Amino acid sequence: GTCIAHQRRELVLSQYNPIEDAKENETIVPLAQLFQDVIEKGVSDGAYFFNERMVYASFTPIGNTPWVLSVAALESEMMASVVSLRRKMTLAAMGMLFLGSVMALFIGNYFTKPVIQMEKLFTKAAKGDLAVRATIKSRDEIGRASRSFNTMMNHINELTYYDPVTHLPNARVLAEAFHQHISGQQKE
């Protein structure tokens, strides 16, 4: 269990042995037990608390020698990249969600705006405005509906303006024209 290489030089120079040190220092008993399991049972990895921090270690024997190579790292160091990746993934997901929402809004408006315009035109026509016409010029279904609406309004206008039998302006149209003519003369 003697350290022959370590990032802390003083441990190598003093030939530090955690198994021996654990006899006097209870805080390193988990580390000493792990070293003991590596030597006696051939355990290849493990974890222990050191200075109130979790440490993960991996062990492998060095061929044709009695030595074992140990690599250890703090859990916080090992998980730092995972935490960073999680943060980046969360930000990316939020960005994609925002971008998707904005795109859905624009696409939704692109498809619903002409339908709402047509609905307003139908409402005006239903209230008697026979001069209303659609101005949607697209080549899709809404554009075809717009052209059909304009054709329908032209036919309705002709049917209501002219008497179908005599092909003369109908009585209602004449009465409205007369009323407008008289009200215009009274204002003057």
PDB file of C-alpha atoms in Angstrom:
ATOM      1  CA  GLY A   1       0.000   0.000   0.000  1.00  0.00           C
ATOM      2  CA  THR A   2       3.025   2.331  -0.191  1.00  0.00           C
ATOM      3  CA  CYS A   3       2.765   5.274  -2.612  1.00  0.00           C
ATOM      4  CA  ILE A   4       5.678   5.379  -5.058  1.00  0.00           C
ATOM      5  CA  ALA A   5       4.159   8.108  -7.275  1.00  0.00           C
ATOM      6  CA  HIS A   6       1.748  10.880  -6.387  1.00  0.00           C
ATOM      7  CA  GLN A   7       1.072  14.448  -7.410  1.00  0.00           C
ATOM      8  CA  ARG A   8       1.963  15.472  -3.875  1.00  0.00           C
ATOM      9  CA  ARG A   9       5.723  14.848  -3.778  1.00  0.00           C
ATOM     10  CA  GLU A  10       5.919  14.681   0.029  1.00  0.00           C
ATOM     11  CA  LEU A  11       3.761  11.520   0.033  1.00  0.00           C
ATOM     12  CA  VAL A  12       6.281   9.758  -2.219  1.00  0.00           C
ATOM     13  CA  LEU A  13       9.318  10.989  -0.282  1.00  0.00           C
ATOM     14  CA  SER A  14       7.794   9.879   3.033  1.00  0.00           C
ATOM     15  CA  GLN A  15       6.712   6.533   1.474  1.00  0.00           C
ATOM     16  CA  TYR A  16       3.138   7.173   2.529  1.00  0.00           C
ATOM     17  CA  ASN A  17       1.039   4.042   3.151  1.00  0.00           C
ATOM     18  CA  PRO A  18      -2.701   4.657   3.702  1.00  0.00           C
ATOM     19  CA  ILE A  19      -3.179   1.209   5.230  1.00  0.00           C
ATOM     20  CA  GLU A  20      -0.625   1.987   7.946  1.00  0.00           C
ATOM     21  CA  ASP A  21      -1.828   5.592   8.336  1.00  0.00           C
ATOM     22  CA  ALA A  22      -5.432   4.400   8.910  1.00  0.00           C
ATOM     23  CA  LYS A  23      -4.323   2.804  12.169  1.00  0.00           C
ATOM     24  CA  GLU A  24      -3.787   6.290  13.607  1.00  0.00           C
ATOM     25  CA  ASN A  25      -6.062   8.428  11.367  1.00  0.00           C
ATOM     26  CA  GLU A  26      -9.713   7.293  11.250  1.00  0.00           C
ATOM     27  CA  THR A  27     -10.604   9.727   8.447  1.00  0.00           C
ATOM     28  CA  ILE A  28      -8.752   7.618   5.891  1.00  0.00           C
ATOM     29  CA  VAL A  29     -10.098   4.210   6.938  1.00  0.00           C
ATOM     30  CA  PRO A  30     -12.322   4.001   3.778  1.00  0.00           C
ATOM     31  CA  LEU A  31      -9.268   4.680   1.588  1.00  0.00           C
ATOM     32  CA  ALA A  32      -7.188   2.107   3.492  1.00  0.00           C
ATOM     33  CA  GLN A  33      -9.973  -0.480   3.174  1.00  0.00           C
ATOM     34  CA  LEU A  34     -10.140   0.121  -0.573  1.00  0.00           C
ATOM     35  CA  PHE A  35      -6.344  -0.313  -0.893  1.00  0.00           C
ATOM     36  CA  GLN A  36      -6.556  -3.493   1.210  1.00  0.00           C
ATOM     37  CA  ASP A  37      -9.330  -4.863  -1.094  1.00  0.00           C
ATOM     38  CA  VAL A  38      -7.203  -4.066  -4.163  1.00  0.00           C
ATOM     39  CA  ILE A  39      -4.201  -5.924  -2.748  1.00  0.00           C
ATOM     40  CA  GLU A  40      -6.066  -8.927  -1.329  1.00  0.00           C
ATOM     41  CA  LYS A  41      -9.114  -9.329  -3.614  1.00  0.00           C
ATOM     42  CA  GLY A  42      -7.982  -7.719  -6.865  1.00  0.00           C
ATOM     43  CA  VAL A  43     -10.734  -5.071  -6.761  1.00  0.00           C
ATOM     44  CA  SER A  44     -10.398  -2.817  -9.812  1.00  0.00           C
ATOM     45  CA  ASP A  45     -12.362   0.263  -8.740  1.00  0.00           C
ATOM     46  CA  GLY A  46     -14.076   1.890  -5.815  1.00  0.00           C
ATOM     47  CA  ALA A  47     -15.080   5.074  -4.084  1.00  0.00           C
ATOM     48  CA  TYR A  48     -14.349   6.653  -0.716  1.00  0.00           C
ATOM     49  CA  PHE A  49     -14.873   9.899   1.171  1.00  0.00           C
ATOM     50  CA  PHE A  50     -11.814  12.021   1.764  1.00  0.00           C
ATOM     51  CA  ASN A  51     -12.002  15.446   3.430  1.00  0.00           C
ATOM     52  CA  GLU A  52     -15.809  15.266   3.144  1.00  0.00           C
ATOM     53  CA  ARG A  53     -15.638  14.833  -0.630  1.00  0.00           C
ATOM     54  CA  MET A  54     -16.369  11.733  -2.683  1.00  0.00           C
ATOM     55  CA  VAL A  55     -13.366  10.316  -4.548  1.00  0.00           C
ATOM     56  CA  TYR A  56     -13.591   7.649  -7.264  1.00  0.00           C
ATOM     57  CA  ALA A  57     -10.569   5.439  -7.892  1.00  0.00           C
ATOM     58  CA  SER A  58      -9.627   2.823 -10.436  1.00  0.00           C
ATOM     59  CA  PHE A  59      -6.834   0.271 -10.058  1.00  0.00           C
ATOM     60  CA  THR A  60      -4.934  -1.935 -12.487  1.00  0.00           C
ATOM     61  CA  PRO A  61      -1.939  -4.212 -11.880  1.00  0.00           C
ATOM     62  CA  ILE A  62       1.319  -3.427 -13.669  1.00  0.00           C
ATOM     63  CA  GLY A  63       2.439  -6.644 -15.384  1.00  0.00           C
ATOM     64  CA  ASN A  64       5.348  -8.668 -13.930  1.00  0.00           C
ATOM     65  CA  THR A  65       5.591  -6.330 -10.900  1.00  0.00           C
ATOM     66  CA  PRO A  66       3.971  -6.261  -7.483  1.00  0.00           C
ATOM     67  CA  TRP A  67       2.789  -2.717  -8.208  1.00  0.00           C
ATOM     68  CA  VAL A  68      -0.738  -1.478  -8.839  1.00  0.00           C
ATOM     69  CA  LEU A  69      -1.502   1.730 -10.738  1.00  0.00           C
ATOM     70  CA  SER A  70      -4.193   3.823  -9.109  1.00  0.00           C
ATOM     71  CA  VAL A  71      -5.995   6.753 -10.674  1.00  0.00           C
ATOM     72  CA  ALA A  72      -8.340   8.797  -8.495  1.00  0.00           C
ATOM     73  CA  ALA A  73     -10.478  11.854  -9.093  1.00  0.00           C
ATOM     74  CA  LEU A  74     -12.920  13.923  -7.090  1.00  0.00           C
ATOM     75  CA  GLU A  75     -16.536  13.382  -7.989  1.00  0.00           C
ATOM     76  CA  SER A  76     -16.905  17.139  -8.547  1.00  0.00           C
ATOM     77  CA  GLU A  77     -14.092  17.063 -11.129  1.00  0.00           C
ATOM     78  CA  MET A  78     -15.534  14.025 -12.873  1.00  0.00           C
ATOM     79  CA  MET A  79     -19.035  15.466 -12.949  1.00  0.00           C
ATOM     80  CA  ALA A  80     -18.038  19.005 -13.938  1.00  0.00           C
ATOM     81  CA  SER A  81     -18.278  18.221 -17.635  1.00  0.00           C
ATOM     82  CA  VAL A  82     -21.629  16.496 -17.100  1.00  0.00           C
ATOM     83  CA  VAL A  83     -22.975  19.531 -15.250  1.00  0.00           C
ATOM     84  CA  SER A  84     -21.644  21.806 -17.981  1.00  0.00           C
ATOM     85  CA  LEU A  85     -23.164  19.589 -20.668  1.00  0.00           C
ATOM     86  CA  ARG A  86     -26.509  19.530 -18.843  1.00  0.00           C
ATOM     87  CA  ARG A  87     -26.470  23.333 -18.617  1.00  0.00           C
ATOM     88  CA  LYS A  88     -25.667  23.646 -22.321  1.00  0.00           C
ATOM     89  CA  MET A  89     -28.325  21.106 -23.265  1.00  0.00           C
ATOM     90  CA  THR A  90     -30.896  22.946 -21.154  1.00  0.00           C
ATOM     91  CA  LEU A  91     -30.040  26.258 -22.807  1.00  0.00           C
ATOM     92  CA  ALA A  92     -30.144  24.646 -26.257  1.00  0.00           C
ATOM     93  CA  ALA A  93     -33.529  23.078 -25.492  1.00  0.00           C
ATOM     94  CA  MET A  94     -34.892  26.398 -24.254  1.00  0.00           C
ATOM     95  CA  GLY A  95     -33.569  28.123 -27.365  1.00  0.00           C
ATOM     96  CA  MET A  96     -35.129  25.505 -29.619  1.00  0.00           C
ATOM     97  CA  LEU A  97     -38.414  25.774 -27.740  1.00  0.00           C
ATOM     98  CA  PHE A  98     -38.409  29.560 -28.145  1.00  0.00           C
ATOM     99  CA  LEU A  99     -37.478  29.327 -31.825  1.00  0.00           C
ATOM    100  CA  GLY A 100     -40.136  26.661 -32.398  1.00  0.00           C
ATOM    101  CA  SER A 101     -42.758  28.814 -30.682  1.00  0.00           C
ATOM    102  CA  VAL A 102     -41.873  31.845 -32.796  1.00  0.00           C
ATOM    103  CA  MET A 103     -41.945  29.757 -35.971  1.00  0.00           C
ATOM    104  CA  ALA A 104     -45.298  28.225 -34.975  1.00  0.00           C
ATOM    105  CA  LEU A 105     -46.690  31.725 -34.404  1.00  0.00           C
ATOM    106  CA  PHE A 106     -45.567  32.945 -37.832  1.00  0.00           C
ATOM    107  CA  ILE A 107     -46.725  29.808 -39.616  1.00  0.00           C
ATOM    108  CA  GLY A 108     -50.046  29.900 -37.770  1.00  0.00           C
ATOM    109  CA  ASN A 109     -50.590  33.542 -38.736  1.00  0.00           C
ATOM    110  CA  TYR A 110     -49.617  32.790 -42.333  1.00  0.00           C
ATOM    111  CA  PHE A 111     -52.380  30.200 -42.602  1.00  0.00           C
ATOM    112  CA  THR A 112     -55.076  31.780 -40.409  1.00  0.00           C
ATOM    113  CA  LYS A 113     -54.874  35.428 -41.511  1.00  0.00           C
ATOM    114  CA  PRO A 114     -56.408  34.822 -44.972  1.00  0.00           C
ATOM    115  CA  VAL A 115     -59.139  32.653 -43.443  1.00  0.00           C
ATOM    116  CA  ILE A 116     -59.997  35.420 -40.963  1.00  0.00           C
ATOM    117  CA  GLN A 117     -60.039  37.970 -43.824  1.00  0.00           C
ATOM    118  CA  MET A 118     -62.440  35.761 -45.796  1.00  0.00           C
ATOM    119  CA  GLU A 119     -64.675  35.346 -42.734  1.00  0.00           C
ATOM    120  CA  LYS A 120     -64.870  39.145 -42.383  1.00  0.00           C
ATOM    121  CA  LEU A 121     -65.784  39.499 -46.058  1.00  0.00           C
ATOM    122  CA  PHE A 122     -68.564  36.924 -45.711  1.00  0.00           C
ATOM    123  CA  THR A 123     -69.885  38.810 -42.666  1.00  0.00           C
ATOM    124  CA  LYS A 124     -69.961  42.105 -44.612  1.00  0.00           C
ATOM    125  CA  ALA A 125     -71.697  40.419 -47.542  1.00  0.00           C
ATOM    126  CA  ALA A 126     -74.234  38.806 -45.202  1.00  0.00           C
ATOM    127  CA  LYS A 127     -75.052  42.281 -43.832  1.00  0.00           C
ATOM    128  CA  GLY A 128     -75.889  43.466 -47.352  1.00  0.00           C
ATOM    129  CA  ASP A 129     -72.621  44.988 -48.652  1.00  0.00           C
ATOM    130  CA  LEU A 130     -72.696  43.638 -52.197  1.00  0.00           C
ATOM    131  CA  ALA A 131     -69.669  45.678 -53.237  1.00  0.00           C
ATOM    132  CA  VAL A 132     -67.284  43.757 -50.981  1.00  0.00           C
ATOM    133  CA  ARG A 133     -64.572  41.795 -52.840  1.00  0.00           C
ATOM    134  CA  ALA A 134     -61.678  39.601 -51.725  1.00  0.00           C
ATOM    135  CA  THR A 135     -58.128  40.716 -52.531  1.00  0.00           C
ATOM    136  CA  ILE A 136     -56.288  37.509 -51.633  1.00  0.00           C
ATOM    137  CA  LYS A 137     -54.115  36.570 -54.607  1.00  0.00           C
ATOM    138  CA  SER A 138     -52.553  33.298 -53.479  1.00  0.00           C
ATOM    139  CA  ARG A 139     -52.613  30.139 -55.604  1.00  0.00           C
ATOM    140  CA  ASP A 140     -53.686  27.845 -52.775  1.00  0.00           C
ATOM    141  CA  GLU A 141     -57.157  26.868 -51.556  1.00  0.00           C
ATOM    142  CA  ILE A 142     -57.703  30.279 -49.947  1.00  0.00           C
ATOM    143  CA  GLY A 143     -56.876  32.024 -53.232  1.00  0.00           C
ATOM    144  CA  ARG A 144     -59.330  29.798 -55.098  1.00  0.00           C
ATOM    145  CA  ALA A 145     -61.967  30.450 -52.410  1.00  0.00           C
ATOM    146  CA  SER A 146     -61.276  34.184 -52.775  1.00  0.00           C
ATOM    147  CA  ARG A 147     -61.838  34.061 -56.531  1.00  0.00           C
ATOM    148  CA  SER A 148     -65.003  31.972 -56.043  1.00  0.00           C
ATOM    149  CA  PHE A 149     -66.235  34.487 -53.449  1.00  0.00           C
ATOM    150  CA  ASN A 150     -65.732  37.354 -55.916  1.00  0.00           C
ATOM    151  CA  THR A 151     -67.551  35.423 -58.660  1.00  0.00           C
ATOM    152  CA  MET A 152     -70.407  34.654 -56.257  1.00  0.00           C
ATOM    153  CA  MET A 153     -70.661  38.312 -55.210  1.00  0.00           C
ATOM    154  CA  ASN A 154     -70.743  39.413 -58.877  1.00  0.00           C
ATOM    155  CA  HIS A 155     -73.613  36.973 -59.556  1.00  0.00           C
ATOM    156  CA  ILE A 156     -75.491  38.072 -56.428  1.00  0.00           C
ATOM    157  CA  ASN A 157     -74.999  41.704 -57.422  1.00  0.00           C
ATOM    158  CA  GLU A 158     -76.374  41.050 -60.903  1.00  0.00           C
ATOM    159  CA  LEU A 159     -79.305  39.018 -59.530  1.00  0.00           C
ATOM    160  CA  THR A 160     -80.253  41.723 -57.050  1.00  0.00           C
ATOM    161  CA  TYR A 161     -79.726  44.656 -59.393  1.00  0.00           C
ATOM    162  CA  TYR A 162     -81.512  43.358 -62.459  1.00  0.00           C
ATOM    163  CA  ASP A 163     -84.931  41.775 -62.664  1.00  0.00           C
ATOM    164  CA  PRO A 164     -84.372  38.248 -64.064  1.00  0.00           C
ATOM    165  CA  VAL A 165     -87.410  38.478 -66.361  1.00  0.00           C
ATOM    166  CA  THR A 166     -87.226  42.039 -67.720  1.00  0.00           C
ATOM    167  CA  HIS A 167     -83.448  42.562 -67.287  1.00  0.00           C
ATOM    168  CA  LEU A 168     -84.254  46.051 -66.007  1.00  0.00           C
ATOM    169  CA  PRO A 169     -83.058  47.392 -62.665  1.00  0.00           C
ATOM    170  CA  ASN A 170     -85.394  46.017 -59.986  1.00  0.00           C
ATOM    171  CA  ALA A 171     -87.740  48.161 -57.923  1.00  0.00           C
ATOM    172  CA  ARG A 172     -85.629  48.047 -54.749  1.00  0.00           C
ATOM    173  CA  VAL A 173     -82.569  49.329 -56.614  1.00  0.00           C
ATOM    174  CA  LEU A 174     -84.629  52.124 -58.201  1.00  0.00           C
ATOM    175  CA  ALA A 175     -86.092  53.089 -54.822  1.00  0.00           C
ATOM    176  CA  GLU A 176     -82.611  53.224 -53.223  1.00  0.00           C
ATOM    177  CA  ALA A 177     -81.238  55.283 -56.122  1.00  0.00           C
ATOM    178  CA  PHE A 178     -84.224  57.638 -55.923  1.00  0.00           C
ATOM    179  CA  HIS A 179     -83.818  57.997 -52.131  1.00  0.00           C
ATOM    180  CA  GLN A 180     -80.106  58.767 -52.501  1.00  0.00           C
ATOM    181  CA  HIS A 181     -80.831  61.298 -55.254  1.00  0.00           C
ATOM    182  CA  ILE A 182     -83.444  63.098 -53.160  1.00  0.00           C
ATOM    183  CA  SER A 183     -81.346  63.111 -49.988  1.00  0.00           C
ATOM    184  CA  GLY A 184     -78.444  64.517 -52.031  1.00  0.00           C
ATOM    185  CA  GLN A 185     -80.646  67.366 -53.355  1.00  0.00           C
ATOM    186  CA  GLN A 186     -81.956  68.193 -49.897  1.00  0.00           C
ATOM    187  CA  LYS A 187     -78.399  68.683 -48.582  1.00  0.00           C
ATOM    188  CA  GLU A 188     -77.616  71.215 -51.262  1.00  0.00           C
TER     189      GLU A 188
END
